[in-house]
Amino acid sequence: TTICANSRPNAITVSGYTGSIIKWQYANNAAFTSGVTDIVSTAATLTSAVLGTLSSTRYYRAAIQSGSCSMLYTAPITITVPSAITYSNGSWNGTPSPTTPVIIASNFTLTSNLNVCSCQISNTVALVVPSNKTLIVQEGITIATTGSLTIEDQGSLVQINDAAVNSGVITYRRNTVPVKRYDYSYWSSPVNNQNFLAFSLDTLLDKFYQFNP
């Protein structure tokens, strides 16, 4: 199983065994020689809540004993958390995917849709999502102080985890069709507390309406 960094894996279950589960363990390597830690559970299933949020690859196994026989361990179950890959000077050092964090280390304009685990934009670097392209981020976006993320008109940013935390400034550009007096444009705010007057200076104050079902 491969998951996005800082997310919870699905439950894991051991089956087809004889005897009782004495405990579970996790470790940093498949040989269980590094970071071995006992999990106080005798259930056949480790729930997502018990597994918790993972930031690096981890290995799990159950200890099973039948009667007076010696305790034996199941084969390790691997939950892989990929390392970050970097875009720099026109190329990636790996293949972006929904489970890989990415670091944008030089200016980049998407030429196709991009689906990643999380996105980090370095200082002085500009990431641009042009028209008809979509940046999909499973978790959070981190933009350095002098970095930038710009979503051009008809471009899209989709974040899967509603609880994801972003830092830095994201610029959205949206163009309305030409309007005449008493025409209306419907806008949806991509973030809380967006002030529409800030980008529609010629609209009278009593001509803004909102619908919040």
PDB file of C-alpha atoms in Angstrom:
ATOM      1  CA  THR A   1       0.000   0.000   0.000  1.00  0.00           C
ATOM      2  CA  THR A   2       1.236   3.477  -0.912  1.00  0.00           C
ATOM      3  CA  ILE A   3      -0.181   6.585   0.750  1.00  0.00           C
ATOM      4  CA  CYS A   4       0.380  10.317   0.746  1.00  0.00           C
ATOM      5  CA  ALA A   5       2.715  11.676   3.436  1.00  0.00           C
ATOM      6  CA  ASN A   6       1.010  12.891   6.613  1.00  0.00           C
ATOM      7  CA  SER A   7      -2.167  10.942   5.930  1.00  0.00           C
ATOM      8  CA  ARG A   8      -3.711   7.867   7.507  1.00  0.00           C
ATOM      9  CA  PRO A   9      -3.637   4.480   5.767  1.00  0.00           C
ATOM     10  CA  ASN A  10      -6.646   2.193   5.538  1.00  0.00           C
ATOM     11  CA  ALA A  11      -7.039  -0.523   8.153  1.00  0.00           C
ATOM     12  CA  ILE A  12      -4.867  -3.626   7.844  1.00  0.00           C
ATOM     13  CA  THR A  13      -6.110  -7.130   8.713  1.00  0.00           C
ATOM     14  CA  VAL A  14      -4.458 -10.488   9.284  1.00  0.00           C
ATOM     15  CA  SER A  15      -6.513 -13.624   8.507  1.00  0.00           C
ATOM     16  CA  GLY A  16      -6.194 -17.383   8.043  1.00  0.00           C
ATOM     17  CA  TYR A  17      -4.177 -17.903  11.224  1.00  0.00           C
ATOM     18  CA  THR A  18      -4.512 -20.468  14.020  1.00  0.00           C
ATOM     19  CA  GLY A  19      -4.188 -19.343  17.609  1.00  0.00           C
ATOM     20  CA  SER A  20      -4.339 -15.847  19.066  1.00  0.00           C
ATOM     21  CA  ILE A  21      -2.791 -12.505  18.232  1.00  0.00           C
ATOM     22  CA  ILE A  22      -0.494 -11.553  21.103  1.00  0.00           C
ATOM     23  CA  LYS A  23       0.443  -8.102  19.841  1.00  0.00           C
ATOM     24  CA  TRP A  24       1.298  -6.057  16.751  1.00  0.00           C
ATOM     25  CA  GLN A  25       4.582  -4.316  15.950  1.00  0.00           C
ATOM     26  CA  TYR A  26       5.841  -1.710  13.542  1.00  0.00           C
ATOM     27  CA  ALA A  27       9.385  -0.927  12.440  1.00  0.00           C
ATOM     28  CA  ASN A  28      11.407   1.239  10.063  1.00  0.00           C
ATOM     29  CA  ASN A  29      12.604  -1.682   7.938  1.00  0.00           C
ATOM     30  CA  ALA A  30      11.260  -5.021   6.741  1.00  0.00           C
ATOM     31  CA  ALA A  31      13.846  -6.952   8.790  1.00  0.00           C
ATOM     32  CA  PHE A  32      12.493  -5.382  11.990  1.00  0.00           C
ATOM     33  CA  THR A  33      15.921  -4.343  13.209  1.00  0.00           C
ATOM     34  CA  SER A  34      15.255  -0.585  13.412  1.00  0.00           C
ATOM     35  CA  GLY A  35      12.632   1.359  15.299  1.00  0.00           C
ATOM     36  CA  VAL A  36      10.735  -1.722  16.480  1.00  0.00           C
ATOM     37  CA  THR A  37       7.714  -0.665  18.534  1.00  0.00           C
ATOM     38  CA  ASP A  38       4.971  -2.781  20.092  1.00  0.00           C
ATOM     39  CA  ILE A  39       1.326  -1.912  19.474  1.00  0.00           C
ATOM     40  CA  VAL A  40      -0.911  -2.930  22.341  1.00  0.00           C
ATOM     41  CA  SER A  41      -3.661  -4.645  20.359  1.00  0.00           C
ATOM     42  CA  THR A  42      -4.821  -8.244  20.086  1.00  0.00           C
ATOM     43  CA  ALA A  43      -7.388  -7.531  17.369  1.00  0.00           C
ATOM     44  CA  ALA A  44      -7.121  -9.055  13.907  1.00  0.00           C
ATOM     45  CA  THR A  45      -7.522  -5.579  12.421  1.00  0.00           C
ATOM     46  CA  LEU A  46      -5.537  -2.426  13.052  1.00  0.00           C
ATOM     47  CA  THR A  47      -7.863   0.459  12.332  1.00  0.00           C
ATOM     48  CA  SER A  48      -6.864   3.612  10.529  1.00  0.00           C
ATOM     49  CA  ALA A  49      -7.121   5.489  13.837  1.00  0.00           C
ATOM     50  CA  VAL A  50      -4.681   3.102  15.508  1.00  0.00           C
ATOM     51  CA  LEU A  51      -2.264   3.270  12.567  1.00  0.00           C
ATOM     52  CA  GLY A  52      -2.334   7.062  12.773  1.00  0.00           C
ATOM     53  CA  THR A  53      -0.761   9.631  10.473  1.00  0.00           C
ATOM     54  CA  LEU A  54       2.414   8.471   8.728  1.00  0.00           C
ATOM     55  CA  SER A  55       5.228  10.690   7.457  1.00  0.00           C
ATOM     56  CA  SER A  56       7.569   7.896   6.322  1.00  0.00           C
ATOM     57  CA  THR A  57       7.416   4.276   5.188  1.00  0.00           C
ATOM     58  CA  ARG A  58       6.537   1.845   7.947  1.00  0.00           C
ATOM     59  CA  TYR A  59       6.329  -1.933   8.307  1.00  0.00           C
ATOM     60  CA  TYR A  60       3.775  -3.838  10.390  1.00  0.00           C
ATOM     61  CA  ARG A  61       3.444  -7.423  11.596  1.00  0.00           C
ATOM     62  CA  ALA A  62       1.344  -9.432  14.048  1.00  0.00           C
ATOM     63  CA  ALA A  63       2.706 -11.829  16.687  1.00  0.00           C
ATOM     64  CA  ILE A  64       0.612 -15.016  16.831  1.00  0.00           C
ATOM     65  CA  GLN A  65       0.744 -17.906  19.278  1.00  0.00           C
ATOM     66  CA  SER A  66      -1.216 -21.164  19.367  1.00  0.00           C
ATOM     67  CA  GLY A  67      -1.349 -23.070  22.654  1.00  0.00           C
ATOM     68  CA  SER A  68       2.112 -23.924  23.963  1.00  0.00           C
ATOM     69  CA  CYS A  69       3.760 -23.371  20.575  1.00  0.00           C
ATOM     70  CA  SER A  70       6.357 -20.660  20.128  1.00  0.00           C
ATOM     71  CA  MET A  71       5.186 -17.219  19.119  1.00  0.00           C
ATOM     72  CA  LEU A  72       5.525 -16.531  15.385  1.00  0.00           C
ATOM     73  CA  TYR A  73       5.313 -13.338  13.334  1.00  0.00           C
ATOM     74  CA  THR A  74       3.345 -12.735  10.161  1.00  0.00           C
ATOM     75  CA  ALA A  75       5.075 -11.541   7.021  1.00  0.00           C
ATOM     76  CA  PRO A  76       5.593  -7.764   7.183  1.00  0.00           C
ATOM     77  CA  ILE A  77       2.929  -5.498   5.717  1.00  0.00           C
ATOM     78  CA  THR A  78       4.485  -2.457   4.061  1.00  0.00           C
ATOM     79  CA  ILE A  79       2.853   0.957   3.983  1.00  0.00           C
ATOM     80  CA  THR A  80       4.967   3.061   1.647  1.00  0.00           C
ATOM     81  CA  VAL A  81       5.203   6.841   1.980  1.00  0.00           C
ATOM     82  CA  PRO A  82       7.127   8.164  -1.059  1.00  0.00           C
ATOM     83  CA  SER A  83       9.830  10.798  -0.674  1.00  0.00           C
ATOM     84  CA  ALA A  84       9.394  14.209  -2.264  1.00  0.00           C
ATOM     85  CA  ILE A  85      10.406  14.727  -5.884  1.00  0.00           C
ATOM     86  CA  THR A  86      11.623  18.022  -7.290  1.00  0.00           C
ATOM     87  CA  TYR A  87      10.970  20.062 -10.432  1.00  0.00           C
ATOM     88  CA  SER A  88      14.098  22.050 -11.314  1.00  0.00           C
ATOM     89  CA  ASN A  89      15.482  23.581 -14.499  1.00  0.00           C
ATOM     90  CA  GLY A  90      12.798  22.141 -16.737  1.00  0.00           C
ATOM     91  CA  SER A  91      12.627  18.545 -15.514  1.00  0.00           C
ATOM     92  CA  TRP A  92      11.497  16.285 -12.683  1.00  0.00           C
ATOM     93  CA  ASN A  93      13.813  13.961 -10.772  1.00  0.00           C
ATOM     94  CA  GLY A  94      10.974  11.442 -10.513  1.00  0.00           C
ATOM     95  CA  THR A  95       7.388  10.874 -11.605  1.00  0.00           C
ATOM     96  CA  PRO A  96       4.715  12.969  -9.862  1.00  0.00           C
ATOM     97  CA  SER A  97       1.687  11.050  -8.581  1.00  0.00           C
ATOM     98  CA  PRO A  98      -1.151  11.527  -6.062  1.00  0.00           C
ATOM     99  CA  THR A  99       1.073   9.950  -3.382  1.00  0.00           C
ATOM    100  CA  THR A 100       4.286  11.920  -4.036  1.00  0.00           C
ATOM    101  CA  PRO A 101       5.005  15.281  -2.395  1.00  0.00           C
ATOM    102  CA  VAL A 102       6.543  17.709  -4.876  1.00  0.00           C
ATOM    103  CA  ILE A 103       8.944  20.624  -4.529  1.00  0.00           C
ATOM    104  CA  ILE A 104       8.835  23.289  -7.233  1.00  0.00           C
ATOM    105  CA  ALA A 105      12.373  24.667  -7.253  1.00  0.00           C
ATOM    106  CA  SER A 106      12.267  26.671 -10.498  1.00  0.00           C
ATOM    107  CA  ASN A 107       9.602  28.519 -12.488  1.00  0.00           C
ATOM    108  CA  PHE A 108       7.017  26.143 -13.910  1.00  0.00           C
ATOM    109  CA  THR A 109       3.862  26.536 -16.000  1.00  0.00           C
ATOM    110  CA  LEU A 110       1.748  23.404 -16.185  1.00  0.00           C
ATOM    111  CA  THR A 111       1.448  21.872 -19.637  1.00  0.00           C
ATOM    112  CA  SER A 112      -0.964  19.175 -18.420  1.00  0.00           C
ATOM    113  CA  ASN A 113      -2.984  18.427 -15.309  1.00  0.00           C
ATOM    114  CA  LEU A 114      -0.865  17.647 -12.256  1.00  0.00           C
ATOM    115  CA  ASN A 115      -2.038  15.456  -9.355  1.00  0.00           C
ATOM    116  CA  VAL A 116       0.265  15.327  -6.315  1.00  0.00           C
ATOM    117  CA  CYS A 117       0.265  14.576  -2.588  1.00  0.00           C
ATOM    118  CA  SER A 118       1.420  18.020  -1.436  1.00  0.00           C
ATOM    119  CA  CYS A 119       3.096  20.977  -3.089  1.00  0.00           C
ATOM    120  CA  GLN A 120       5.966  23.128  -1.836  1.00  0.00           C
ATOM    121  CA  ILE A 121       7.017  26.211  -3.818  1.00  0.00           C
ATOM    122  CA  SER A 122      10.493  27.571  -3.123  1.00  0.00           C
ATOM    123  CA  ASN A 123      11.581  31.196  -2.720  1.00  0.00           C
ATOM    124  CA  THR A 124      11.528  33.358  -5.905  1.00  0.00           C
ATOM    125  CA  VAL A 125       9.780  30.527  -7.789  1.00  0.00           C
ATOM    126  CA  ALA A 126       6.500  30.968  -9.694  1.00  0.00           C
ATOM    127  CA  LEU A 127       4.115  28.084 -10.346  1.00  0.00           C
ATOM    128  CA  VAL A 128       1.405  28.926 -12.883  1.00  0.00           C
ATOM    129  CA  VAL A 129      -1.728  26.928 -13.638  1.00  0.00           C
ATOM    130  CA  PRO A 130      -2.859  28.157 -17.074  1.00  0.00           C
ATOM    131  CA  SER A 131      -6.290  28.081 -18.666  1.00  0.00           C
ATOM    132  CA  ASN A 132      -7.885  24.606 -18.925  1.00  0.00           C
ATOM    133  CA  LYS A 133      -5.286  22.979 -16.671  1.00  0.00           C
ATOM    134  CA  THR A 134      -5.835  21.675 -13.128  1.00  0.00           C
ATOM    135  CA  LEU A 135      -3.512  21.341 -10.155  1.00  0.00           C
ATOM    136  CA  ILE A 136      -4.856  18.621  -7.834  1.00  0.00           C
ATOM    137  CA  VAL A 137      -3.293  18.466  -4.373  1.00  0.00           C
ATOM    138  CA  GLN A 138      -4.312  15.749  -1.932  1.00  0.00           C
ATOM    139  CA  GLU A 139      -3.020  17.608   1.134  1.00  0.00           C
ATOM    140  CA  GLY A 140      -1.534  21.068   1.773  1.00  0.00           C
ATOM    141  CA  ILE A 141       0.297  23.724  -0.228  1.00  0.00           C
ATOM    142  CA  THR A 142       3.322  25.552   1.184  1.00  0.00           C
ATOM    143  CA  ILE A 143       4.493  28.688  -0.612  1.00  0.00           C
ATOM    144  CA  ALA A 144       7.706  30.397   0.457  1.00  0.00           C
ATOM    145  CA  THR A 145       7.637  34.110   1.264  1.00  0.00           C
ATOM    146  CA  THR A 146       8.865  35.168  -2.193  1.00  0.00           C
ATOM    147  CA  GLY A 147       7.327  32.243  -4.074  1.00  0.00           C
ATOM    148  CA  SER A 148       3.993  32.394  -5.895  1.00  0.00           C
ATOM    149  CA  LEU A 149       1.150  30.234  -7.125  1.00  0.00           C
ATOM    150  CA  THR A 150      -1.098  31.754  -9.780  1.00  0.00           C
ATOM    151  CA  ILE A 151      -4.277  30.162 -11.111  1.00  0.00           C
ATOM    152  CA  GLU A 152      -5.064  31.805 -14.440  1.00  0.00           C
ATOM    153  CA  ASP A 153      -8.592  32.363 -15.773  1.00  0.00           C
ATOM    154  CA  GLN A 154     -10.217  28.966 -16.523  1.00  0.00           C
ATOM    155  CA  GLY A 155      -7.424  27.174 -14.641  1.00  0.00           C
ATOM    156  CA  SER A 156      -8.299  25.203 -11.503  1.00  0.00           C
ATOM    157  CA  LEU A 157      -6.894  24.239  -8.127  1.00  0.00           C
ATOM    158  CA  VAL A 158      -8.506  21.230  -6.417  1.00  0.00           C
ATOM    159  CA  GLN A 159      -7.596  20.140  -2.889  1.00  0.00           C
ATOM    160  CA  ILE A 160      -8.924  16.745  -1.802  1.00  0.00           C
ATOM    161  CA  ASN A 161      -8.484  16.997   1.960  1.00  0.00           C
ATOM    162  CA  ASP A 162     -10.875  19.674   3.210  1.00  0.00           C
ATOM    163  CA  ALA A 163      -8.804  19.961   6.394  1.00  0.00           C
ATOM    164  CA  ALA A 164      -5.517  20.566   4.535  1.00  0.00           C
ATOM    165  CA  VAL A 165      -3.550  23.599   5.717  1.00  0.00           C
ATOM    166  CA  ASN A 166      -2.000  26.018   3.215  1.00  0.00           C
ATOM    167  CA  SER A 167       0.579  28.736   3.777  1.00  0.00           C
ATOM    168  CA  GLY A 168       1.552  31.580   1.489  1.00  0.00           C
ATOM    169  CA  VAL A 169      -0.377  33.625  -1.061  1.00  0.00           C
ATOM    170  CA  ILE A 170      -2.364  32.045  -3.890  1.00  0.00           C
ATOM    171  CA  THR A 171      -3.487  34.355  -6.716  1.00  0.00           C
ATOM    172  CA  TYR A 172      -6.672  33.509  -8.631  1.00  0.00           C
ATOM    173  CA  ARG A 173      -7.427  35.327 -11.880  1.00  0.00           C
ATOM    174  CA  ARG A 174     -10.996  35.247 -13.165  1.00  0.00           C
ATOM    175  CA  ASN A 175     -12.459  37.222 -16.059  1.00  0.00           C
ATOM    176  CA  THR A 176     -16.153  37.989 -16.384  1.00  0.00           C
ATOM    177  CA  VAL A 177     -17.917  38.406 -19.696  1.00  0.00           C
ATOM    178  CA  PRO A 178     -18.756  42.009 -20.625  1.00  0.00           C
ATOM    179  CA  VAL A 179     -21.734  43.278 -18.618  1.00  0.00           C
ATOM    180  CA  LYS A 180     -24.174  46.131 -19.014  1.00  0.00           C
ATOM    181  CA  ARG A 181     -26.008  47.979 -16.282  1.00  0.00           C
ATOM    182  CA  TYR A 182     -28.155  45.619 -14.183  1.00  0.00           C
ATOM    183  CA  ASP A 183     -26.481  42.551 -15.635  1.00  0.00           C
ATOM    184  CA  TYR A 184     -25.151  40.085 -13.075  1.00  0.00           C
ATOM    185  CA  SER A 185     -22.132  37.834 -12.797  1.00  0.00           C
ATOM    186  CA  TYR A 186     -22.204  34.894 -10.399  1.00  0.00           C
ATOM    187  CA  TRP A 187     -18.970  34.356  -8.477  1.00  0.00           C
ATOM    188  CA  SER A 188     -17.986  31.771  -5.950  1.00  0.00           C
ATOM    189  CA  SER A 189     -15.262  32.646  -3.511  1.00  0.00           C
ATOM    190  CA  PRO A 190     -12.322  30.205  -3.458  1.00  0.00           C
ATOM    191  CA  VAL A 191     -11.503  31.222   0.118  1.00  0.00           C
ATOM    192  CA  ASN A 192     -13.352  32.627   3.097  1.00  0.00           C
ATOM    193  CA  ASN A 193     -13.919  36.373   3.517  1.00  0.00           C
ATOM    194  CA  GLN A 194     -13.150  37.402  -0.053  1.00  0.00           C
ATOM    195  CA  ASN A 195     -14.176  41.039  -0.565  1.00  0.00           C
ATOM    196  CA  PHE A 196     -15.816  41.386  -3.980  1.00  0.00           C
ATOM    197  CA  LEU A 197     -15.512  45.169  -3.955  1.00  0.00           C
ATOM    198  CA  ALA A 198     -11.734  44.735  -4.001  1.00  0.00           C
ATOM    199  CA  PHE A 199     -11.858  43.507  -7.591  1.00  0.00           C
ATOM    200  CA  SER A 200     -15.047  45.194  -8.792  1.00  0.00           C
ATOM    201  CA  LEU A 201     -14.398  48.795  -7.878  1.00  0.00           C
ATOM    202  CA  ASP A 202     -17.056  50.293 -10.181  1.00  0.00           C
ATOM    203  CA  THR A 203     -19.928  48.234  -8.751  1.00  0.00           C
ATOM    204  CA  LEU A 204     -22.239  50.142  -6.432  1.00  0.00           C
ATOM    205  CA  LEU A 205     -22.283  48.899  -2.850  1.00  0.00           C
ATOM    206  CA  ASP A 206     -25.993  48.042  -2.970  1.00  0.00           C
ATOM    207  CA  LYS A 207     -25.502  45.851  -6.051  1.00  0.00           C
ATOM    208  CA  PHE A 208     -23.645  43.023  -4.300  1.00  0.00           C
ATOM    209  CA  TYR A 209     -25.763  40.058  -3.260  1.00  0.00           C
ATOM    210  CA  GLN A 210     -24.913  36.759  -1.654  1.00  0.00           C
ATOM    211  CA  PHE A 211     -26.520  33.325  -1.373  1.00  0.00           C
ATOM    212  CA  ASN A 212     -25.445  31.109   1.510  1.00  0.00           C
ATOM    213  CA  PRO A 213     -27.776  28.068   1.621  1.00  0.00           C
TER     214      PRO A 213
END
